Amino acid sequence: MANGARTGPRRDAPFEREAARRVFSQELREARIHFKDGEDEKSPTYVLLPSGERCNRVFLVGTLTEKRKQGEQNVFYRGRVVDPTGTFMIMAGSYQPEAMQQIARIEPPAFVAIVGKPNVYETPDGTFLITIRCESVTVVDKEVRDTWVLDAAERTLDRLDRFGTTPDSERAKKEYGIDPALWRKMVYDALAQMKL
Amino acid sequence: MDFSETAERISQKFAQKGYEADKSSIEKKLRRLVQEFGVPPAEAERTVTNELSKQFSIPPTSGGGPGAEQEKEINGLSPGEWVTLNGKVVALTRPPSQVIAQTGIFADPTGAIRFVVWAKANATPMEMGKWYRIESAVVDEYKGVANLKIHSGSTVKEIEPGPSFFPQVTPVRDLAPGVGSVRAKVIQEWEVTHERMFQSGLLADESGTIKFVIWREDGVERLEEGKVYNIFYAQVDEYNGRLSLNLNTATCLAEEGDIEVASGDTTATGAFVSLTQGSGLVKRCPVEGCNRVLSRQNYCPVHEIQPDFKYDLRIKGWLDNGEKTWDVLVQKANVETLTGITLDQAVEIAENNPLGMDEVFLRMRDTILGRYLTCRGREIEGRILVSSCSFEHFSPDTLAALLNRAGGES
């Protein structure tokens, strides 16, 4: 205080953006635990990755093999994206106008970089579906895809190294009961494909 | 007289010695003495204090609190003390409220402290640069910063000027909230973000960097980028754990010569996951010293409509390594190399395209979004001001290392 001019611009608490996790589709497809952090309507929601980390946003690079426009009044796009470990579904609707317009312009097949939020749905017959609601979808080249595979491999290995030592991974261990060695093998296989 | 404040002060004083004095009964007694019996406020305070001292069997003191008579040096004051100081007014600032008569900085050869003179103190106004003896003031703490309160029980007397002295200069890294003096170089000037702001930027010395602000006021002067200054008696403010210097109270003396400044560089590698609005081709306000980005209607928040804007290129967005995200700001030269679009080309695209400036944004988005980048620059308040950046490439060595890591430990 001690100066009237201090009542300057209002400054908000520093904004922390959620980091976009790197995860291979094979692992992502096993995720089914999702939860909200906090009671607030705007509290972030997370998907618990089987390798033991919560994730609110993902960054993935793969090949868009198929896209489909759906809906009559509320148009939205669905797409299938393939990475070295499998396939995952993406979608973008009227609440993601930027991503929707981007998908509309892409002609599959194409390498795409996707930033989005994972969502878990349980179908009436009890199976779980994971889709990525996209924030952005950009066409990239093969080198970016390859760089991403290394990045996703490294981050997955980092999570596995921490497995059992963090509250999130304790929970993943209990709830999923999947042997983390499986993910290590997945990483190895994904990397081995690139050598060819 | 503010009875509740005085009562609080008295009860605090006893609390410090380990006695519990009931605030509301103190207040009642004060009120009674002043309002019913016409006792002057300072006298009433003394009466109540003495009465309590007697009650707790503490030897009575005259006037203020314990130690009030003893002369102190500014360096070494602690909150809650009653003090008498001899020193000089080195800064006067505009009081934030009518209940405050004066605010500023009081200094002696050992240090400096912000002060507040309550309007109710009825003290003769102090003048800049003159020496005073302040008796029975209270050292208080406001937002973690020591503060000298001059209240109705204090006396302020002008005295003969003491020996001339220079303030102690502190390395930037060691600054703490309160008052500080530094010898530093202006290494960056920033776009001002508020109309009441006159100048802001970054100061650095050998030990570190700190943000500075000068608010619009009569007589304030601009600092020159690249120059070294001796800055005496700036206010060191803290917000969310980050310090900044408010130079409105400070005397800034430009100096010849140069100093080697701490680099403070940050390097971040990750995927560029978001290009935020306000990226691409932007228009800036042409008014000298403004440079704000104009809205679509060429509107500057301070200088209104500016048809003779200047064009510029910038990229704002988020770089993300999967664990951490950085807000990055890339300026023209680097935007041109990253995107391959020069300012002239961008202007041409904007002028010949139905989408206008949006087209530039979209083209830049398609070139950099989802790509891996390394950005180097200075990190300030969670944002990297990028001085150099480049695309990352696929590394076969990393592949080999990761294969070992994935295969070796299973």
Coordinates of C-alpha atoms in Angstrom, one line a residue:
Chain A
M1 CA 0.0 0.0 0.0
A2 CA 1.3 3.5 0.8
N3 CA 0.6 4.6 -2.7
G4 CA -2.8 5.2 -4.3
A5 CA -1.5 4.2 -7.7
R6 CA -1.2 0.6 -6.4
T7 CA -4.8 0.0 -7.2
G8 CA -3.8 -0.7 -10.8
P9 CA -4.7 -3.6 -13.0
R10 CA -6.5 -6.5 -11.4
R11 CA -4.3 -9.5 -11.5
D12 CA -5.7 -13.0 -11.3
A13 CA -4.0 -15.9 -9.6
P14 CA -1.6 -17.5 -12.0
F15 CA -3.4 -19.7 -14.4
E16 CA -2.2 -23.2 -14.6
R17 CA -2.9 -25.0 -17.8
E18 CA -3.3 -28.7 -17.7
A19 CA -0.4 -30.4 -19.4
A20 CA -1.4 -32.6 -22.3
R21 CA -0.4 -36.2 -21.5
R22 CA 1.3 -38.4 -24.0
V23 CA -0.4 -41.8 -24.1
F24 CA -0.6 -44.6 -26.7
S25 CA -4.0 -45.7 -27.8
Q26 CA -3.6 -49.2 -26.5
E27 CA -3.3 -47.8 -23.0
L28 CA -5.9 -45.1 -23.4
R29 CA -8.5 -47.7 -24.5
E30 CA -8.1 -49.5 -21.2
A31 CA -9.0 -46.4 -19.2
R32 CA -12.4 -46.5 -17.5
I33 CA -11.9 -44.6 -14.2
H34 CA -12.9 -41.0 -14.5
F35 CA -13.5 -38.5 -11.8
K36 CA -14.0 -34.9 -11.0
D37 CA -11.5 -33.1 -8.9
G38 CA -13.6 -30.9 -6.6
E39 CA -17.3 -30.2 -6.1
D40 CA -17.6 -27.2 -8.3
E41 CA -19.5 -27.3 -11.6
K42 CA -16.3 -26.1 -13.3
S43 CA -13.9 -28.4 -11.5
P44 CA -11.8 -30.3 -14.0
T45 CA -12.6 -33.9 -14.8
Y46 CA -9.8 -36.5 -15.2
V47 CA -9.4 -39.9 -16.7
L48 CA -7.1 -42.2 -14.7
L49 CA -4.6 -43.7 -17.0
P50 CA -3.8 -47.4 -16.3
S51 CA -0.1 -46.5 -16.0
G52 CA -1.0 -44.4 -13.0
E53 CA -1.6 -40.8 -13.8
R54 CA -4.6 -38.6 -14.0
C55 CA -5.1 -36.8 -17.3
N56 CA -7.4 -34.0 -18.3
R57 CA -5.9 -33.3 -21.7
V58 CA -3.9 -35.4 -24.2
F59 CA -1.6 -34.7 -27.1
L60 CA -1.6 -37.5 -29.7
V61 CA -0.2 -37.9 -33.2
G62 CA -1.4 -40.5 -35.6
T63 CA -3.0 -41.2 -38.9
L64 CA -6.6 -40.1 -39.5
T65 CA -8.0 -43.0 -41.5
E66 CA -11.6 -42.2 -41.6
K67 CA -13.9 -39.3 -40.8
R68 CA -17.7 -39.1 -40.7
K69 CA -20.0 -36.2 -40.4
Q70 CA -23.0 -36.9 -38.2
G71 CA -26.1 -35.3 -36.9
E72 CA -28.7 -33.2 -38.6
Q73 CA -29.1 -30.0 -36.6
N74 CA -26.1 -30.5 -34.4
V75 CA -23.5 -31.5 -36.8
F76 CA -20.4 -33.1 -35.5
Y77 CA -17.5 -35.1 -36.8
R78 CA -16.1 -38.4 -35.7
G79 CA -12.8 -39.8 -36.8
R80 CA -10.6 -42.8 -36.3
V81 CA -6.9 -42.2 -35.6
V82 CA -4.3 -44.9 -35.7
D83 CA -1.0 -44.9 -33.8
P84 CA 1.6 -47.7 -33.6
T85 CA -0.3 -49.4 -30.8
G86 CA -3.9 -49.3 -32.1
T87 CA -6.9 -47.1 -32.9
F88 CA -8.8 -44.4 -31.0
M89 CA -11.8 -42.3 -31.7
I90 CA -11.9 -38.6 -31.9
M91 CA -14.9 -36.2 -32.2
A92 CA -15.6 -32.5 -32.5
G93 CA -18.9 -30.9 -32.3
S94 CA -20.4 -27.4 -32.3
Y95 CA -18.7 -26.7 -28.9
Q96 CA -15.3 -27.3 -30.6
P97 CA -15.9 -25.2 -33.7
E98 CA -12.2 -24.8 -34.4
A99 CA -11.4 -28.5 -34.4
M100 CA -14.6 -29.2 -36.4
Q101 CA -13.6 -26.9 -39.2
Q102 CA -10.1 -28.3 -39.2
I103 CA -11.4 -31.9 -39.5
A104 CA -13.8 -30.8 -42.2
R105 CA -10.9 -29.7 -44.4
I106 CA -8.7 -32.8 -43.9
E107 CA -8.8 -35.6 -46.5
P108 CA -7.9 -38.9 -44.9
P109 CA -5.5 -40.6 -44.7
A110 CA -3.3 -38.0 -43.2
F111 CA -1.0 -37.6 -40.2
V112 CA -2.7 -35.5 -37.6
A113 CA -1.7 -33.9 -34.3
I114 CA -4.5 -33.8 -31.9
V115 CA -5.0 -31.9 -28.7
G116 CA -8.1 -32.8 -26.8
K117 CA -9.9 -34.0 -23.7
P118 CA -10.5 -37.7 -23.1
N119 CA -14.0 -38.9 -22.2
V120 CA -15.2 -42.2 -20.9
Y121 CA -18.6 -43.6 -21.8
E122 CA -20.2 -46.8 -20.6
T123 CA -22.5 -48.4 -23.1
P124 CA -25.8 -50.1 -21.9
D125 CA -24.1 -53.5 -22.4
G126 CA -21.3 -52.5 -20.0
T127 CA -18.5 -51.9 -22.4
F128 CA -16.4 -48.7 -22.1
L129 CA -15.7 -46.3 -24.9
I130 CA -13.0 -43.6 -24.9
T131 CA -13.2 -40.8 -27.2
I132 CA -11.1 -37.6 -27.5
R133 CA -13.1 -34.4 -27.8
C134 CA -10.7 -32.3 -29.9
E135 CA -9.5 -28.8 -29.2
S136 CA -7.5 -28.8 -32.4
V137 CA -6.6 -31.2 -35.2
T138 CA -3.7 -30.2 -37.5
V139 CA -2.2 -32.0 -40.4
V140 CA 1.5 -32.8 -39.8
D141 CA 4.2 -34.8 -41.5
K142 CA 5.7 -38.1 -40.8
E143 CA 8.6 -36.7 -38.9
V144 CA 6.3 -35.1 -36.3
R145 CA 4.5 -38.4 -36.0
D146 CA 7.8 -40.2 -35.4
T147 CA 8.9 -37.6 -32.9
W148 CA 5.7 -38.0 -31.1
V149 CA 6.2 -41.8 -30.8
L150 CA 9.5 -41.2 -29.1
D151 CA 7.9 -38.6 -26.8
A152 CA 4.9 -40.8 -25.9
A153 CA 7.3 -43.7 -25.3
E154 CA 9.5 -41.6 -23.0
R155 CA 6.5 -40.2 -21.0
T156 CA 4.9 -43.7 -20.7
L157 CA 8.2 -45.1 -19.4
D158 CA 8.5 -42.2 -16.9
R159 CA 5.0 -43.1 -15.6
L160 CA 6.0 -46.7 -15.3
D161 CA 9.1 -45.8 -13.4
R162 CA 6.9 -43.9 -10.9
F163 CA 4.3 -46.7 -10.7
G164 CA 3.5 -47.6 -7.1
T165 CA 5.1 -44.4 -5.7
T166 CA 2.3 -41.9 -6.3
P167 CA -1.3 -41.8 -5.0
D168 CA -2.6 -41.9 -8.6
S169 CA -0.6 -44.9 -9.5
E170 CA -1.6 -46.7 -6.2
R171 CA -5.2 -46.2 -7.2
A172 CA -4.5 -47.4 -10.8
K173 CA -2.9 -50.5 -9.4
K174 CA -5.9 -51.2 -7.3
E175 CA -8.6 -50.3 -9.7
Y176 CA -7.2 -51.6 -13.0
G177 CA -5.1 -54.5 -11.7
I178 CA -3.1 -54.5 -15.0
D179 CA 0.5 -55.6 -14.8
P180 CA 2.6 -52.5 -15.8
A181 CA 5.0 -54.8 -17.7
L182 CA 2.3 -54.9 -20.3
W183 CA 2.8 -51.2 -21.0
R184 CA 6.5 -51.5 -21.1
K185 CA 6.1 -54.2 -23.8
M186 CA 3.7 -51.9 -25.6
V187 CA 6.2 -49.2 -25.6
Y188 CA 9.0 -51.5 -26.8
D189 CA 6.8 -52.8 -29.7
A190 CA 5.8 -49.3 -30.8
L191 CA 9.5 -48.3 -30.9
A192 CA 10.6 -51.5 -32.6
Q193 CA 8.2 -50.8 -35.5
M194 CA 10.0 -47.5 -36.2
K195 CA 13.3 -49.2 -36.8
L196 CA 11.9 -51.0 -39.8
Chain B
M1 CA -9.9 9.6 18.0
D2 CA -10.5 6.1 16.8
F3 CA -11.3 4.4 20.1
S4 CA -11.3 0.9 18.7
E5 CA -8.0 1.3 17.1
T6 CA -6.4 2.8 20.1
A7 CA -7.9 0.1 22.3
E8 CA -6.5 -2.5 20.0
R9 CA -3.1 -0.9 20.2
I10 CA -3.2 -0.9 24.0
S11 CA -4.4 -4.4 24.3
Q12 CA -1.7 -5.5 21.8
K13 CA 0.9 -3.9 23.9
F14 CA -0.1 -5.8 27.0
A15 CA -0.6 -9.0 25.0
Q16 CA 3.1 -8.7 24.0
K17 CA 4.1 -8.8 27.7
G18 CA 1.9 -11.7 28.2
Y19 CA -1.1 -10.0 29.9
E20 CA -4.6 -10.2 28.6
A21 CA -6.3 -6.8 28.5
D22 CA -10.0 -6.7 27.5
K23 CA -10.3 -4.5 24.4
S24 CA -13.9 -3.6 24.8
S25 CA -13.4 -2.4 28.4
I26 CA -10.4 -0.4 27.3
E27 CA -12.4 1.2 24.6
K28 CA -15.2 2.0 27.0
K29 CA -12.8 3.7 29.4
L30 CA -11.2 5.7 26.6
R31 CA -14.5 6.8 25.3
R32 CA -15.7 7.8 28.7
L33 CA -12.5 9.9 29.4
V34 CA -12.6 11.7 26.1
Q35 CA -16.3 12.1 25.5
E36 CA -17.6 12.6 29.1
F37 CA -14.6 14.2 30.7
G38 CA -13.0 16.1 27.8
V39 CA -9.6 14.5 28.3
P40 CA -7.3 14.9 25.3
P41 CA -7.0 11.6 23.4
A42 CA -3.2 11.2 24.0
E43 CA -3.8 11.8 27.7
A44 CA -6.7 9.3 27.8
E45 CA -4.5 6.7 26.2
R46 CA -1.8 7.3 28.8
T47 CA -4.3 7.2 31.6
V48 CA -5.7 3.9 30.5
T49 CA -2.3 2.4 29.9
N50 CA -1.1 3.4 33.3
E51 CA -4.2 2.1 35.0
L52 CA -3.7 -1.3 33.3
S53 CA 0.0 -1.3 34.1
K54 CA -0.9 -0.8 37.8
Q55 CA -3.4 -3.5 37.5
F56 CA -0.9 -5.9 36.2
S57 CA 1.8 -4.5 38.5
I58 CA 4.0 -3.3 35.6
P59 CA 6.1 -0.2 36.3
P60 CA 4.3 2.7 34.6
T61 CA 5.7 4.3 31.5
S62 CA 4.8 7.8 30.4
G63 CA 3.1 8.3 27.1
G64 CA 3.3 5.6 24.3
G65 CA 4.4 2.1 24.8
P66 CA 7.5 0.4 26.1
G67 CA 10.6 1.7 24.5
A68 CA 8.8 4.6 22.9
E69 CA 11.3 7.1 24.3
Q70 CA 14.4 5.2 23.2
E71 CA 15.8 6.3 19.9
K72 CA 16.0 3.5 17.4
E73 CA 17.6 2.9 14.0
I74 CA 15.4 1.9 11.1
N75 CA 17.3 -1.2 10.4
G76 CA 16.3 -3.6 13.1
L77 CA 12.8 -2.4 13.8
S78 CA 10.3 -5.1 14.5
P79 CA 6.5 -5.1 14.2
G80 CA 4.6 -4.1 17.4
E81 CA 7.4 -1.8 18.7
W82 CA 6.8 1.7 19.8
V83 CA 9.7 3.8 18.5
T84 CA 11.3 7.2 18.3
L85 CA 13.3 7.8 15.1
N86 CA 15.4 10.5 13.6
G87 CA 15.6 10.5 9.9
K88 CA 14.7 12.1 6.6
V89 CA 11.7 11.9 4.3
V90 CA 13.0 10.4 1.1
A91 CA 9.6 9.9 -0.7
L92 CA 6.1 11.2 -0.4
T93 CA 3.3 9.4 -2.2
R94 CA -0.3 10.1 -2.8
P95 CA -2.4 8.7 0.2
P96 CA -4.8 6.0 -0.9
S97 CA -7.6 7.2 1.3
Q98 CA -8.9 10.3 3.2
V99 CA -8.3 8.8 6.6
I100 CA -4.6 8.9 5.7
A101 CA -2.9 12.3 5.6
Q102 CA 0.5 11.3 4.2
T103 CA 2.3 8.3 3.0
G104 CA 5.9 7.9 2.0
I105 CA 9.3 6.6 2.9
F106 CA 11.3 7.6 5.9
A107 CA 15.0 6.8 6.0
D108 CA 18.1 7.0 8.2
P109 CA 21.6 5.9 7.4
T110 CA 20.7 2.3 8.4
G111 CA 17.6 1.7 6.3
A112 CA 14.3 2.9 5.2
I113 CA 10.6 2.2 6.0
R114 CA 7.3 3.1 4.5
F115 CA 5.2 5.4 6.7
V116 CA 1.6 6.3 7.1
V117 CA 0.4 9.4 8.9
W118 CA -3.3 9.0 10.0
A119 CA -5.4 12.1 9.3
K120 CA -6.5 11.9 12.9
A121 CA -2.9 12.3 14.1
N122 CA -3.2 16.0 13.2
A123 CA 0.5 16.1 12.6
T124 CA 2.2 19.0 10.7
P125 CA 2.7 17.7 7.2
M126 CA 6.2 16.5 6.5
E127 CA 8.2 17.8 3.5
M128 CA 10.3 15.8 1.1
G129 CA 14.0 15.9 1.9
K130 CA 13.6 17.4 5.4
W131 CA 14.7 15.7 8.6
Y132 CA 12.3 14.9 11.4
R133 CA 12.2 13.4 14.8
I134 CA 9.2 11.1 15.1
E135 CA 8.3 10.1 18.7
S136 CA 6.0 7.4 19.8
A137 CA 5.2 5.9 16.4
V138 CA 4.2 2.3 16.1
V139 CA 5.9 -0.2 13.8
D140 CA 3.1 -2.2 12.2
E141 CA 2.9 -4.9 9.6
Y142 CA 0.8 -4.6 6.5
K143 CA 0.8 -7.4 4.0
G144 CA 4.0 -8.7 5.4
V145 CA 5.8 -5.4 5.1
A146 CA 6.9 -3.3 8.1
N147 CA 5.2 0.1 8.2
L148 CA 5.6 3.1 10.5
K149 CA 2.3 4.4 11.7
I150 CA 2.1 7.9 12.9
H151 CA -1.0 8.3 15.0
S152 CA -2.6 10.7 17.4
G153 CA -0.2 9.7 20.2
S154 CA 2.9 10.4 18.1
T155 CA 4.7 13.7 17.7
V156 CA 6.6 14.9 14.6
K157 CA 9.2 17.6 14.9
E158 CA 11.4 19.0 12.2
I159 CA 15.1 18.8 13.2
E160 CA 18.4 20.0 11.9
P161 CA 19.5 18.0 8.9
G162 CA 21.7 15.1 9.9
P163 CA 24.8 13.8 8.1
S164 CA 24.2 13.1 4.4
F165 CA 24.1 9.4 3.7
F166 CA 23.6 7.0 0.8
P167 CA 21.1 4.2 1.0
Q168 CA 22.4 0.7 1.1
V169 CA 22.2 -1.0 -2.3
T170 CA 20.8 -4.5 -2.3
P171 CA 21.5 -7.2 -5.0
V172 CA 18.3 -7.8 -6.9
R173 CA 18.2 -11.4 -5.8
D174 CA 18.2 -10.4 -2.1
L175 CA 15.4 -7.9 -2.2
A176 CA 12.5 -8.3 0.2
P177 CA 9.1 -6.7 0.4
G178 CA 9.3 -3.2 1.8
V179 CA 11.8 -0.5 0.6
G180 CA 14.8 -1.3 -1.5
S181 CA 17.6 0.3 -3.4
V182 CA 19.4 -1.3 -6.3
R183 CA 21.9 -0.6 -9.0
A184 CA 20.5 -2.2 -12.1
K185 CA 20.2 -2.1 -15.8
V186 CA 17.0 -1.7 -17.8
I187 CA 17.1 -4.8 -20.0
Q188 CA 13.6 -4.8 -21.4
E189 CA 10.8 -2.4 -21.8
W190 CA 7.3 -3.8 -22.0
E191 CA 4.0 -2.8 -23.5
V192 CA 2.1 -1.1 -20.7
T193 CA -1.0 -3.1 -19.8
H194 CA -3.0 -0.3 -18.1
E195 CA -3.7 3.3 -18.8
R196 CA -2.5 4.4 -15.4
M197 CA 0.8 2.7 -16.0
F198 CA 3.5 4.9 -17.4
Q199 CA 6.3 2.4 -18.0
S200 CA 7.0 -1.2 -17.1
G201 CA 9.8 -3.5 -17.9
L202 CA 12.6 -5.6 -16.5
L203 CA 15.6 -4.6 -14.4
A204 CA 18.6 -6.8 -13.9
D205 CA 21.9 -6.8 -12.1
E206 CA 24.6 -9.5 -11.6
S207 CA 22.3 -11.4 -9.2
G208 CA 19.0 -11.5 -10.9
T209 CA 16.1 -9.8 -12.6
I210 CA 13.0 -8.0 -11.3
K211 CA 10.0 -6.4 -12.9
F212 CA 9.5 -2.6 -12.5
V213 CA 6.6 -0.3 -12.8
I214 CA 6.2 3.4 -12.9
W215 CA 2.7 4.7 -12.5
R216 CA 1.5 7.8 -14.3
E217 CA 2.1 10.8 -12.1
D218 CA 3.2 14.3 -12.4
G219 CA 6.9 14.6 -12.9
V220 CA 7.7 10.9 -13.5
E221 CA 10.4 10.2 -16.0
R222 CA 11.0 7.3 -18.3
L223 CA 13.9 5.0 -17.9
E224 CA 16.0 4.3 -20.9
E225 CA 16.5 0.7 -22.1
G226 CA 20.1 -0.5 -21.8
K227 CA 21.1 2.1 -19.2
V228 CA 22.3 1.5 -15.7
Y229 CA 20.6 3.3 -12.9
N230 CA 21.1 3.8 -9.2
I231 CA 17.6 3.4 -7.9
F232 CA 17.1 4.6 -4.3
Y233 CA 14.1 3.9 -2.2
A234 CA 11.8 1.9 -4.5
Q235 CA 8.9 0.1 -3.0
V236 CA 9.3 -3.6 -3.2
D237 CA 5.9 -5.2 -3.6
E238 CA 5.0 -8.8 -3.5
Y239 CA 2.2 -10.4 -5.4
N240 CA 1.7 -14.2 -5.5
G241 CA 5.2 -14.7 -4.3
R242 CA 6.7 -12.6 -7.0
L243 CA 8.5 -9.3 -6.3
S244 CA 8.3 -6.1 -8.3
L245 CA 9.7 -2.7 -7.9
N246 CA 7.4 0.4 -7.8
L247 CA 9.7 3.2 -8.8
N248 CA 7.2 6.1 -8.1
T249 CA 8.9 6.6 -4.7
A250 CA 12.4 6.1 -6.0
T251 CA 15.1 8.5 -7.1
C252 CA 16.7 7.1 -10.3
L253 CA 20.1 8.3 -11.2
A254 CA 21.5 7.2 -14.6
E255 CA 25.0 6.1 -14.5
E256 CA 27.7 5.8 -17.2
G257 CA 29.1 2.4 -17.8
D258 CA 27.6 -1.1 -17.9
I259 CA 27.1 -4.0 -15.7
E260 CA 27.0 -7.7 -16.5
V261 CA 23.5 -8.9 -15.9
A262 CA 22.2 -12.4 -14.9
S263 CA 21.0 -14.1 -18.0
G264 CA 18.0 -15.9 -16.4
D265 CA 17.4 -17.8 -19.6
T266 CA 14.8 -20.6 -19.8
T267 CA 14.8 -23.3 -22.4
A268 CA 11.6 -25.2 -23.1
T269 CA 11.1 -28.1 -25.5
G270 CA 7.7 -29.5 -26.2
A271 CA 4.7 -29.7 -28.5
F272 CA 3.1 -26.4 -29.5
V273 CA -0.4 -27.3 -28.3
S274 CA -2.4 -24.1 -28.6
L275 CA -2.2 -20.9 -30.7
T276 CA -4.1 -18.3 -28.8
Q277 CA -6.1 -15.4 -30.1
G278 CA -4.1 -12.2 -30.7
S279 CA -1.5 -14.2 -32.6
G280 CA -0.6 -13.7 -36.2
L281 CA -0.8 -10.3 -37.8
V282 CA -1.7 -7.6 -35.3
K283 CA -2.2 -3.8 -35.5
R284 CA -0.5 -1.6 -32.9
C285 CA -1.3 1.8 -31.6
P286 CA 1.1 4.4 -33.2
V287 CA 1.0 6.8 -30.3
E288 CA 4.5 7.3 -29.0
G289 CA 5.2 4.9 -26.1
C290 CA 1.9 3.1 -26.4
N291 CA 2.3 0.2 -28.8
R292 CA -0.8 -1.6 -27.6
V293 CA -2.5 -4.1 -29.8
L294 CA -5.6 -2.5 -31.4
S295 CA -8.9 -4.3 -31.6
R296 CA -10.5 -5.2 -34.9
Q297 CA -12.0 -1.8 -35.2
N298 CA -8.6 -0.2 -34.8
Y299 CA -9.5 0.8 -31.2
C300 CA -6.8 1.4 -28.6
P301 CA -8.1 1.1 -25.0
V302 CA -6.3 4.4 -24.3
H303 CA -6.0 6.4 -27.5
E304 CA -9.3 5.3 -29.1
I305 CA -9.5 5.0 -32.9
Q306 CA -6.2 4.9 -34.6
P307 CA -6.5 4.6 -38.3
D308 CA -2.7 5.0 -38.8
F309 CA -1.8 1.8 -37.0
K310 CA 1.5 -0.1 -37.4
Y311 CA 1.4 -3.8 -38.4
D312 CA 3.3 -6.4 -36.4
L313 CA 3.6 -10.2 -36.1
R314 CA 3.5 -12.2 -33.0
I315 CA 2.7 -15.7 -31.7
K316 CA 1.1 -16.3 -28.3
G317 CA 0.5 -19.9 -27.3
W318 CA 1.3 -22.9 -25.1
L319 CA 4.2 -25.1 -25.3
D320 CA 3.7 -28.4 -23.5
N321 CA 6.1 -31.3 -22.7
G322 CA 3.5 -33.6 -21.2
E323 CA 4.4 -32.6 -17.7
K324 CA 4.5 -28.9 -17.8
T325 CA 3.2 -26.1 -20.0
W326 CA 4.7 -22.7 -20.8
D327 CA 2.9 -19.7 -22.0
V328 CA 5.2 -18.4 -24.8
L329 CA 5.3 -15.1 -26.6
V330 CA 7.3 -15.0 -29.9
Q331 CA 8.0 -11.7 -31.6
K332 CA 8.3 -10.7 -35.2
A333 CA 11.7 -11.9 -36.3
N334 CA 11.2 -15.4 -34.8
V335 CA 7.7 -15.6 -36.1
E336 CA 9.0 -14.9 -39.6
T337 CA 11.6 -17.7 -39.4
L338 CA 9.2 -20.2 -37.8
T339 CA 6.3 -19.7 -40.0
G340 CA 8.1 -18.7 -43.2
I341 CA 5.7 -15.8 -43.5
T342 CA 7.3 -12.3 -43.4
L343 CA 5.5 -9.2 -42.2
D344 CA 5.1 -7.9 -45.8
Q345 CA 3.7 -11.2 -47.0
A346 CA 1.3 -11.4 -44.0
V347 CA 0.0 -7.9 -44.8
E348 CA -0.5 -8.9 -48.4
I349 CA -2.3 -12.1 -47.4
A350 CA -4.6 -10.0 -45.1
E351 CA -5.3 -7.4 -47.7
N352 CA -6.1 -9.9 -50.5
N353 CA -8.1 -12.4 -48.7
P354 CA -11.8 -12.5 -47.8
L355 CA -10.9 -13.7 -44.3
G356 CA -8.4 -10.8 -43.8
M357 CA -6.1 -11.1 -40.8
D358 CA -7.8 -14.4 -39.8
E359 CA -6.2 -16.0 -42.9
V360 CA -2.8 -15.2 -41.5
F361 CA -3.8 -16.7 -38.1
L362 CA -5.0 -19.9 -39.8
R363 CA -1.9 -20.3 -42.0
M364 CA 0.3 -19.8 -39.0
R365 CA -1.7 -22.3 -37.0
D366 CA -1.4 -24.9 -39.7
T367 CA 2.4 -24.5 -39.8
I368 CA 3.2 -24.6 -36.1
L369 CA 0.4 -26.2 -34.1
G370 CA 1.1 -29.8 -33.1
R371 CA 4.8 -29.4 -33.9
Y372 CA 7.8 -29.9 -31.5
L373 CA 9.6 -26.7 -30.7
T374 CA 12.5 -25.5 -28.5
C375 CA 12.0 -22.0 -27.2
R376 CA 14.7 -20.0 -25.4
G377 CA 14.1 -16.8 -23.6
R378 CA 13.5 -15.0 -20.4
E379 CA 10.7 -16.4 -18.2
I380 CA 8.6 -13.7 -16.5
E381 CA 5.5 -14.4 -14.5
G382 CA 5.1 -17.8 -16.0
R383 CA 5.5 -16.6 -19.6
I384 CA 8.6 -17.1 -21.8
L385 CA 9.5 -14.1 -23.8
V386 CA 11.1 -16.0 -26.6
S387 CA 14.4 -14.7 -27.9
S388 CA 15.2 -17.7 -30.1
C389 CA 13.3 -20.8 -31.2
S390 CA 13.4 -23.7 -33.6
F391 CA 11.6 -26.9 -34.6
E392 CA 12.7 -30.1 -33.1
H393 CA 13.7 -33.0 -35.3
F394 CA 13.4 -36.8 -35.0
S395 CA 16.4 -38.2 -33.3
P396 CA 17.5 -41.8 -34.0
D397 CA 19.8 -41.7 -31.0
T398 CA 16.8 -41.1 -28.7
L399 CA 15.0 -44.0 -30.4
A400 CA 18.0 -46.3 -29.6
A401 CA 18.1 -45.1 -26.0
L402 CA 14.4 -45.6 -25.5
L403 CA 14.4 -49.1 -27.0
N404 CA 17.1 -50.0 -24.4
R405 CA 15.1 -48.4 -21.6
A406 CA 11.9 -50.2 -22.6
G407 CA 13.5 -53.5 -23.3
G408 CA 16.1 -53.5 -20.6
E409 CA 14.1 -53.4 -17.5
S410 CA 11.2 -55.7 -18.1

